Coordinates of C-alpha atoms in Angstrom, one line a residue:
M1 CA -12.2 -8.1 -4.6
Y2 CA -13.5 -4.3 -4.9
L3 CA -16.9 -4.8 -4.6
R4 CA -16.9 -6.7 -2.2
S5 CA -14.7 -5.2 0.3
H6 CA -16.1 -1.6 -0.1
P7 CA -19.3 -1.6 -2.4
V8 CA -20.5 1.9 -2.5
L9 CA -17.6 3.8 -3.2
F10 CA -16.2 1.3 -5.8
A11 CA -19.7 0.9 -7.2
L12 CA -19.7 4.8 -7.9
L13 CA -16.4 4.7 -9.3
A14 CA -16.6 1.7 -12.0
A15 CA -20.1 3.9 -13.0
T16 CA -18.5 7.1 -13.5
R17 CA -15.0 5.9 -15.3
G18 CA -16.4 6.7 -18.7
R19 CA -15.4 10.6 -18.3
G20 CA -11.8 11.4 -17.2
V21 CA -12.9 14.0 -15.1
R22 CA -16.4 14.5 -13.7
R23 CA -18.2 16.8 -10.9
L24 CA -20.9 15.6 -8.5
G25 CA -21.6 18.3 -5.9
R26 CA -19.0 19.4 -3.9
T27 CA -16.7 15.3 -5.3
V28 CA -14.9 15.6 -8.2
L29 CA -13.6 12.5 -9.5
V30 CA -10.7 11.7 -11.5
H31 CA -10.3 9.1 -14.1
D32 CA -7.7 10.3 -16.2
A33 CA -4.4 10.3 -16.9
G34 CA -3.7 13.7 -17.3
A35 CA -6.3 14.8 -14.9
Y36 CA -4.7 12.6 -12.6
R37 CA -1.2 13.9 -12.3
E38 CA -1.8 17.3 -13.3
A39 CA -4.2 17.2 -9.3
L40 CA -1.8 15.6 -8.0
T41 CA 1.9 18.6 -9.2
R42 CA -0.1 21.7 -9.8
L43 CA -3.4 21.5 -7.7
P44 CA -3.0 23.4 -4.6
L45 CA -3.5 20.7 -1.9
D46 CA -4.7 21.1 1.9
R47 CA -3.2 17.7 2.9
T48 CA -4.4 18.8 6.5
A49 CA -8.4 18.4 5.3
A50 CA -10.9 15.4 6.6
G51 CA -11.9 13.0 4.9
T52 CA -7.9 13.0 3.6
T53 CA -5.1 10.6 4.2
G54 CA -3.3 13.3 5.9
G55 CA -5.8 14.1 7.7
A56 CA -7.4 11.2 9.2
A57 CA -3.9 10.4 10.0
R58 CA -3.9 13.5 11.9
E59 CA -7.3 13.1 14.1
A60 CA -6.2 9.4 15.0
L61 CA -2.5 10.9 16.1
A62 CA -4.7 14.3 18.1
G63 CA -6.7 11.6 19.5
A64 CA -4.1 8.7 21.2
G65 CA -2.1 12.1 22.9
A66 CA 0.4 12.6 19.8
P67 CA 1.6 16.1 18.8
G68 CA -0.4 18.0 15.6
G69 CA 1.4 17.4 12.2
G70 CA 4.4 16.2 11.0
V71 CA 3.4 12.4 9.8
L72 CA 4.5 12.9 5.9
F73 CA 0.9 12.6 4.4
D74 CA -0.1 16.1 5.8
Q75 CA 3.2 18.0 5.6
E76 CA 4.8 20.5 3.0
G77 CA 7.5 22.4 2.5
S78 CA 10.4 21.5 4.1
G79 CA 9.7 19.6 6.5
H80 CA 7.7 17.4 4.0
R81 CA 11.6 17.1 2.6
A82 CA 13.3 16.6 5.6
D83 CA 11.4 13.4 6.5
R84 CA 11.2 12.1 2.7
R85 CA 15.5 12.4 3.3
G86 CA 15.0 10.6 6.8
L87 CA 13.0 7.8 5.1
A88 CA 15.8 7.6 2.0
G89 CA 18.1 6.2 3.8
G90 CA 16.1 2.6 3.8
L91 CA 13.7 2.4 0.7
G92 CA 17.4 3.8 -1.4
A93 CA 18.7 0.7 -3.7
A94 CA 21.7 0.1 -0.5
G95 CA 18.5 0.5 2.2
V96 CA 16.4 -2.2 0.2
E97 CA 19.2 -4.4 -0.6
E98 CA 20.0 -4.7 3.8
L99 CA 16.1 -5.7 4.1
R100 CA 16.1 -8.2 1.6
T101 CA 18.8 -10.4 3.5
L102 CA 15.4 -10.4 5.9
W103 CA 13.6 -11.3 4.0
R104 CA 14.7 -13.7 1.6
P105 CA 15.5 -16.3 4.4
L106 CA 11.8 -15.8 5.5
L107 CA 10.2 -16.1 1.9
E108 CA 12.4 -19.2 2.3
R109 CA 11.3 -21.3 5.9
R110 CA 7.5 -19.6 4.8
L111 CA 7.3 -21.7 1.7
A112 CA 9.1 -24.8 1.8
P113 CA 5.7 -27.1 3.0
L114 CA 4.8 -26.2 -0.9
A115 CA 8.2 -28.7 -1.8
H116 CA 5.9 -31.6 0.7
G117 CA 2.6 -30.9 -1.0
G118 CA 2.0 -28.5 2.0
E119 CA -0.2 -25.5 1.4
V120 CA 1.1 -21.7 2.5
D121 CA -1.6 -18.7 3.4
L122 CA 0.0 -16.0 1.7
A123 CA -1.7 -13.3 3.0
A124 CA -1.0 -14.6 6.6
L125 CA 2.6 -14.6 4.7
A126 CA 2.5 -10.7 3.3
R127 CA 1.1 -10.1 7.4
E128 CA 4.9 -11.5 8.3
L129 CA 6.4 -10.5 5.9
S130 CA 5.6 -6.5 6.0
G131 CA 5.8 -6.8 9.9
T132 CA 9.6 -7.7 10.1
V133 CA 10.3 -5.3 7.1
V134 CA 9.2 -2.7 9.8
C135 CA 10.4 -3.9 13.0
A136 CA 13.8 -3.4 11.0
L137 CA 13.1 -0.4 9.3
L138 CA 12.2 1.3 12.5
D139 CA 14.9 -0.2 13.9
S140 CA 11.9 -1.7 16.7
P141 CA 12.0 -4.3 18.7
A142 CA 8.2 -5.3 18.3
D143 CA 6.6 -8.9 17.3
P144 CA 6.4 -8.0 13.7
A145 CA 3.3 -10.1 13.8
E146 CA 1.5 -7.8 16.3
V147 CA 3.1 -4.7 14.5
A148 CA 1.6 -5.6 11.4
R149 CA -2.0 -6.3 12.9
A150 CA -2.0 -3.5 14.8
C151 CA -1.6 -1.8 11.6
A152 CA -3.9 -3.2 10.0
E153 CA -6.2 -2.3 12.4
A154 CA -5.3 1.2 12.8
A155 CA -5.7 1.7 9.0
S156 CA -9.4 -0.1 9.2
A157 CA -10.3 1.7 12.0
S158 CA -9.0 5.3 10.2
I159 CA -10.7 4.7 7.3
R160 CA -13.6 3.3 8.4
S161 CA -14.1 6.9 10.5
H162 CA -13.8 8.9 7.1
L163 CA -15.6 6.4 4.5
P164 CA -19.4 9.3 3.5
G165 CA -22.2 8.5 5.4
P166 CA -23.5 9.4 8.9
P167 CA -21.2 9.4 11.7
R168 CA -20.3 6.4 13.3
P169 CA -21.0 5.7 17.2
G170 CA -17.4 5.5 18.4
A171 CA -15.7 5.6 15.2
A172 CA -12.5 8.6 15.9
A173 CA -12.0 6.9 19.7
R174 CA -11.1 3.5 18.2
A175 CA -9.3 5.3 15.2
A176 CA -7.3 7.3 18.2
E177 CA -6.9 3.5 20.0
T178 CA -5.2 1.4 17.7
A179 CA -3.2 4.9 16.7
R180 CA -2.6 4.4 20.6
T181 CA -1.4 0.6 20.0
L182 CA 0.8 0.9 17.5
R183 CA 2.8 4.0 19.1
A184 CA 3.2 1.4 21.8
L185 CA 4.7 -1.3 20.1
L186 CA 7.1 1.1 17.8
S187 CA 8.5 2.9 21.1
P188 CA 11.9 2.0 22.0
T189 CA 10.6 0.0 24.8
G190 CA 8.8 -2.2 22.5
V191 CA 5.7 -3.3 24.5
G192 CA 4.6 -6.5 23.7
A193 CA 7.6 -7.2 22.2
P194 CA 9.4 -10.9 22.5
D195 CA 12.3 -11.3 24.4
A196 CA 14.5 -11.5 21.6
C197 CA 13.1 -9.9 18.3
P198 CA 15.1 -11.3 15.3
V199 CA 14.9 -8.1 13.4
A200 CA 15.9 -5.3 15.5
G201 CA 19.1 -4.0 15.4
R202 CA 20.0 -6.8 12.5
S203 CA 19.0 -4.9 9.4
G204 CA 16.9 -1.9 8.4
G205 CA 20.0 0.3 10.4
A206 CA 20.5 2.9 7.4
A207 CA 16.3 3.8 8.1
A208 CA 16.5 3.7 11.7
R209 CA 20.2 6.1 11.5
A210 CA 17.9 8.1 9.3
A211 CA 15.2 8.0 11.7
E212 CA 17.4 9.2 14.2
G213 CA 19.1 12.1 12.6
Q214 CA 15.7 13.6 11.3
G215 CA 14.4 13.9 14.9
W216 CA 11.0 11.3 14.1
D217 CA 8.7 10.4 16.9
G218 CA 6.2 8.2 17.6
A219 CA 3.6 9.6 15.2
L220 CA 6.0 10.0 12.1
A221 CA 7.1 6.0 12.9
A222 CA 2.9 5.2 13.1
M223 CA 2.6 6.7 10.0
V224 CA 5.6 4.4 8.0
A225 CA 4.8 1.5 9.7
V226 CA 0.6 1.8 8.7
A227 CA 1.8 2.8 4.7
A228 CA 4.7 0.2 4.5
V229 CA 1.5 -2.9 6.2
N230 CA -1.6 -1.8 4.1
T231 CA 0.4 -1.6 0.6
S232 CA 2.2 -4.9 1.2
V233 CA -0.3 -6.9 2.3
A234 CA -3.5 -5.9 -0.4
A235 CA -0.7 -5.6 -3.4
V236 CA 1.6 -9.2 -2.6
P237 CA -1.1 -12.3 -2.0
R238 CA -3.2 -10.6 -4.9
A239 CA 0.3 -10.3 -7.4
A240 CA 0.8 -13.8 -6.8
A241 CA -2.9 -15.3 -7.5
W242 CA -2.9 -13.2 -10.6
C243 CA 0.2 -15.1 -11.7
A244 CA -1.3 -18.3 -10.6
D245 CA -5.0 -17.8 -12.5
A246 CA -2.4 -16.6 -15.2
G247 CA -0.1 -19.4 -15.5
W248 CA 2.7 -16.8 -15.6
W249 CA 5.0 -18.7 -13.5
G250 CA 7.6 -19.2 -16.5
Q251 CA 7.5 -15.6 -16.9
A252 CA 8.0 -15.5 -12.9
A253 CA 10.9 -17.8 -12.8
D254 CA 12.9 -15.2 -15.5
P255 CA 15.0 -12.6 -14.3
R256 CA 14.8 -11.3 -17.7
V257 CA 11.2 -10.5 -18.0
L258 CA 10.7 -10.3 -13.9
P259 CA 11.0 -6.8 -13.1
R260 CA 8.1 -6.2 -15.9
L261 CA 5.6 -8.9 -14.7
V262 CA 6.3 -6.9 -11.2
D263 CA 5.7 -3.9 -13.0
E264 CA 2.7 -4.5 -14.9
L265 CA 0.9 -6.8 -11.8
L266 CA 1.9 -3.3 -9.3
R267 CA -0.1 -1.4 -11.7
V268 CA -3.0 -3.8 -11.9
T269 CA -3.6 -4.1 -8.2
A270 CA -3.1 -0.4 -7.5
A271 CA -2.5 -1.0 -4.0
S272 CA -4.1 2.1 -2.9
P273 CA -6.3 2.5 -5.6
V274 CA -7.9 6.0 -4.4
L275 CA -6.2 9.2 -2.7
P276 CA -8.7 11.4 -1.5
R277 CA -8.0 14.5 -1.3
V278 CA -9.3 18.4 -0.9
A279 CA -8.6 20.9 -3.1
A280 CA -6.7 24.3 -0.8
A281 CA -7.4 26.8 -3.7
D282 CA -9.4 27.7 -6.9
G283 CA -7.8 25.6 -9.7
R284 CA -9.1 23.5 -13.0
V285 CA -7.9 19.6 -13.2
G286 CA -8.7 17.9 -16.5
G287 CA -10.3 21.5 -17.9
C288 CA -13.0 20.8 -14.9
P289 CA -12.8 24.2 -12.9
V290 CA -12.5 22.8 -8.9
R291 CA -13.0 25.1 -5.8
A292 CA -10.7 25.4 -2.7
G293 CA -12.7 23.2 -0.4
D294 CA -13.7 20.7 -3.1
R295 CA -13.3 17.0 -2.2
L296 CA -11.2 15.2 -4.9
L297 CA -11.4 11.1 -5.7
L298 CA -8.4 10.6 -7.9
V299 CA -8.4 6.8 -8.9
A300 CA -5.4 5.8 -9.2
R301 CA -6.3 2.5 -10.7
H302 CA -8.3 4.1 -13.8
A303 CA -5.1 6.6 -14.2
A304 CA -3.1 3.8 -14.9
G305 CA -5.4 1.7 -17.0
A306 CA -5.8 -1.0 -14.5
H307 CA -9.5 -0.9 -15.5
R308 CA -9.4 -1.5 -19.2
R309 CA -5.9 -3.1 -19.7
D310 CA -4.7 -6.3 -18.1
P311 CA -1.4 -6.9 -17.4
D312 CA 1.4 -8.4 -19.9
A313 CA 5.0 -8.6 -19.2
L314 CA 6.1 -9.0 -23.4
D315 CA 4.1 -5.7 -23.7
P316 CA 4.1 -3.1 -20.9
A317 CA 2.0 -0.3 -20.4
V318 CA 3.7 3.2 -20.6
A319 CA 5.5 3.6 -17.6
A320 CA 4.7 6.5 -17.0
D321 CA 1.7 6.0 -16.7
A322 CA 2.1 2.4 -15.0
R323 CA 4.1 4.7 -12.2
L324 CA 1.0 6.6 -11.2
V325 CA -0.1 4.0 -8.9
F326 CA 2.9 5.1 -6.5
G327 CA 1.1 8.8 -6.5
A328 CA 2.9 11.9 -9.2
G329 CA 5.6 14.8 -7.8
P330 CA 7.1 15.7 -4.5
H331 CA 4.5 12.7 -2.6
A332 CA 4.8 10.5 -4.7
C333 CA 5.2 7.3 -2.5
P334 CA 8.7 6.7 -1.2
G335 CA 8.0 2.8 -0.7
A336 CA 8.1 2.3 -4.9
R337 CA 11.6 0.4 -5.1
L338 CA 11.1 -1.2 -1.6
A339 CA 7.3 -2.6 -2.4
R340 CA 9.3 -3.3 -6.3
A341 CA 11.9 -5.6 -5.0
Q342 CA 9.5 -7.2 -2.4
L343 CA 7.1 -8.5 -4.9
A344 CA 9.5 -9.2 -7.2
D345 CA 11.7 -11.8 -4.1
V346 CA 8.1 -13.1 -3.5
L347 CA 7.3 -14.4 -7.1
A348 CA 11.3 -15.5 -7.8
A349 CA 10.6 -17.4 -4.7
L350 CA 7.1 -18.8 -5.5
A351 CA 8.0 -19.9 -9.5
P352 CA 9.8 -23.2 -8.6
Y353 CA 6.6 -24.7 -7.2
R354 CA 3.8 -23.3 -9.4
P355 CA 1.1 -22.7 -7.2
R356 CA -2.2 -22.6 -7.9
V357 CA -5.0 -21.0 -5.5
V358 CA -6.5 -23.6 -3.4
R359 CA -8.6 -21.1 -1.0
A360 CA -9.1 -17.8 -0.6
R361 CA -11.1 -14.7 1.2
V362 CA -11.2 -11.5 0.9
D363 CA -10.4 -8.7 4.4
R364 CA -13.8 -7.3 3.7
R365 CA -12.2 -5.3 6.9
A366 CA -9.3 -3.9 5.5
A367 CA -7.9 -0.7 4.7
L368 CA -7.4 -1.2 1.8
P369 CA -9.1 -4.0 -1.2
G370 CA -6.9 -7.2 -0.3
W371 CA -7.3 -10.9 0.9
R372 CA -7.6 -12.1 4.3
V373 CA -7.5 -15.8 3.4
L374 CA -5.2 -16.7 0.2
T375 CA -4.1 -20.4 0.2
V376 CA -1.8 -22.4 -2.5
R377 CA -0.6 -25.2 -3.2
A378 CA 2.3 -26.5 -5.4
A379 CA 1.5 -27.8 -8.6
S380 CA 1.0 -31.4 -8.7

C-alpha cells in the first residue's frame, strides 16, 4: 500500500531504515525511536517552514485568503497551548463519550447489510464516520459526506504542492482552492449544508463551546477537520482489513483484549507514517549533527517498530513506543483518545459478522496511505 500510494518516498525510507539516523544532503532521515523522540522534544523546530505540515497549512490558507498562522501545526508557546485547551473539551473523555452517541448508531445502520449477506465498503464508512465526527466537533451544519470529501481534497492538494521534485504547475493554486472550499463548508452559514443536518447541535458541544471561547477562526477549524478526517480514513479500513486477514474477530469481540488490539493496530498502520519537519537551530539527533534549516523526515512507523514487529494483542509492544505514532512532547496528537475509541467501536461492531475482504483498491491520490475501496462481506 505504501509503495502504491507514494512509491518514491516509501522506497527511499525502506532502503535507508537500516540505520537509525541517516543524512542525505540537507535531509536527515530519522527511523530510531529514541532519535525520533529527541527530534520532537529537544530540537528546536521551525513549524512554519516550507515542506512541513504547518508550512503547508499556512501557505494553503493564505492562498485562500485566511490570516496567516494560528492553525495549531504552525504554533508554539501560549497560542499553541490555548488552542490545545480548546480542543481538549471535545477530545477529552467526556467529549469522546458524547461523540460515541453519534457514531455508534451510524455503525449499526451502515453495517446492517452484513447480517443479510450484503456487502459494506469500509472506506466509504470511514469517510462518513469521520465527517460526522468533525461536524459534531465543530458544531457545523455542513453535510458530513461533503466535509469528508473536502478534507481529503484539501490534504491531497496541500501534500502534492510540497512533494520533493520540480514545482507542479498550478499545485499551490489548487491547494488554496480546496482550502477555500473547506472553509466555506465549515462556516456558520454552512454553504452546501442540507436543510436538516443530523449532527449539528447534537453532540460535540463541549468542543464547539471551547472553540468559541478560544476564538477559533475558520482556518483553525479547517485544519482540525483535515487532520481528523484524513487520519481516520487512513487508519480505520486498514485496521479492519488486518483483523479480517489475521482472523482476529474473536479478539475484537473480547472487551478485555480489544484495547490492546486497537493500540497494536494503530501502531502498525501508523496513519501519519512520516512527519516532515525543519530544524530551527543547530543540534544533534541520535548523535547526528543537525544544522538550522535541515529538513527532517521523522518516520513514525519505523520508530514504533511497525516494519519489524506485527501487531500482537497478546504480547503488545511497549506502550511508550506504540504511542509514537501520535508524535511526542507538547505537539503530540490531541486526538489519540478519539482515534482509539473510534477504532475500538468499529472493530467491536464488525466482530459479530467476522467479515472478510472481497474487494480492495488503494487510494493513489490520498495524502495518507489508505484504501479508496475496501469492501467486506460477513463470513458464510
